[in-house]
Short mmCIF file of C-alpha atoms in Angstrom, two decimals:
data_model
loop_
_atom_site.label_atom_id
_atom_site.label_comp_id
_atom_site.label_asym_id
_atom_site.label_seq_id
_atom_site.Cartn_x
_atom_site.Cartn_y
_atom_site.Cartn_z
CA UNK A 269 3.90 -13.55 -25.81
CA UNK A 270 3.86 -13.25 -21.91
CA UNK A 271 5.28 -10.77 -20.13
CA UNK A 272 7.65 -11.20 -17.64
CA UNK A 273 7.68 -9.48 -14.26
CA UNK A 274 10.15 -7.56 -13.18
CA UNK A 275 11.58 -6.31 -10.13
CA UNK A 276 10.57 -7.79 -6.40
CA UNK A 277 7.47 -9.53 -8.11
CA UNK A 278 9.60 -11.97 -10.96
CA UNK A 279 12.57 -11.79 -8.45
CA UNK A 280 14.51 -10.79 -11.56
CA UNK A 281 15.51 -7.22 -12.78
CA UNK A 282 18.37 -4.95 -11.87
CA UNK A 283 19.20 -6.68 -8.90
CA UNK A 284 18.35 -10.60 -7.97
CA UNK A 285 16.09 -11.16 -5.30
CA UNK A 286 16.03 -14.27 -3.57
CA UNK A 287 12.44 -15.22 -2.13
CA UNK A 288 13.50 -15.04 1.35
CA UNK A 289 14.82 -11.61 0.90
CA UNK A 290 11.74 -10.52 -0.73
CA UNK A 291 9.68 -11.38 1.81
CA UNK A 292 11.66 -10.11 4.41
CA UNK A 293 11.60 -7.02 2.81
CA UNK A 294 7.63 -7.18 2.62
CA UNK A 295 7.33 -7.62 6.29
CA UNK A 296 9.00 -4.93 6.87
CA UNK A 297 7.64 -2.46 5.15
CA UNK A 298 3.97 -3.87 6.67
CA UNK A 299 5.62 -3.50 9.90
CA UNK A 300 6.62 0.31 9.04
CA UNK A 301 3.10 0.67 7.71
CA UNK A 302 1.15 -0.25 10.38
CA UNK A 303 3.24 1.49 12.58
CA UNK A 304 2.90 4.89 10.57
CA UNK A 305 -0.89 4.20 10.67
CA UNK A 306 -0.95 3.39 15.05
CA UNK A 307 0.64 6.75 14.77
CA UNK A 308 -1.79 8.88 13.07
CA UNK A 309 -4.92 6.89 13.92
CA UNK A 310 -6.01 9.93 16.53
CA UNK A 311 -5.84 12.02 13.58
CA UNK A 312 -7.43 10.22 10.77
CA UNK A 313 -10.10 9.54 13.44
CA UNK A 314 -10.50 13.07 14.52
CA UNK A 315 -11.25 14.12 10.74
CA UNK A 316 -13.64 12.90 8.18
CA UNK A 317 -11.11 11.54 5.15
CA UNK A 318 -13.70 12.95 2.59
CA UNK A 319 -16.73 15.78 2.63
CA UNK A 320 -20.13 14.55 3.25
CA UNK A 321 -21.93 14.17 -0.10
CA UNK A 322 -25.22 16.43 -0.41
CA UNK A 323 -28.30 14.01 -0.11
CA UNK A 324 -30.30 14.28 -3.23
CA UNK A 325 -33.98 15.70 -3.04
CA UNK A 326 -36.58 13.17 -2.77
CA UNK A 327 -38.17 12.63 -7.14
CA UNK A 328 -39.03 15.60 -8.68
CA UNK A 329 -38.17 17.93 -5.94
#
């Protein structure tokens, strides 16, 4: 049996969503997105995201 999506992705669900709305809504929240990100680029760039791994010794040492 296949499963049916749900929600903005099957446009069916709770509420029906018309494709145009959908992807009107999807633009927007990429727009909102990329704005957050223009926002904190001097801080993601000023800031490793994740601590350098230690390098492993060279065999057997």
């Amino acid at each position: 049996m296949a499963t049916r999506r749900r929600g903005l992705q099957g446009h069916i669900g709770f509420y029906k969503y018309d494709p145009e709305s959908v992807a009107a809504y999807q633009a927007g929240r990429m727009r909102d997105f990329g704005a957050l990100l223009t926002l904190r680029e001097p801080e993601l760039r000023a800031e490793p995201a994740l601590p350098e791994r230690p390098v492993a010794p060279p065999d057997g040492g």
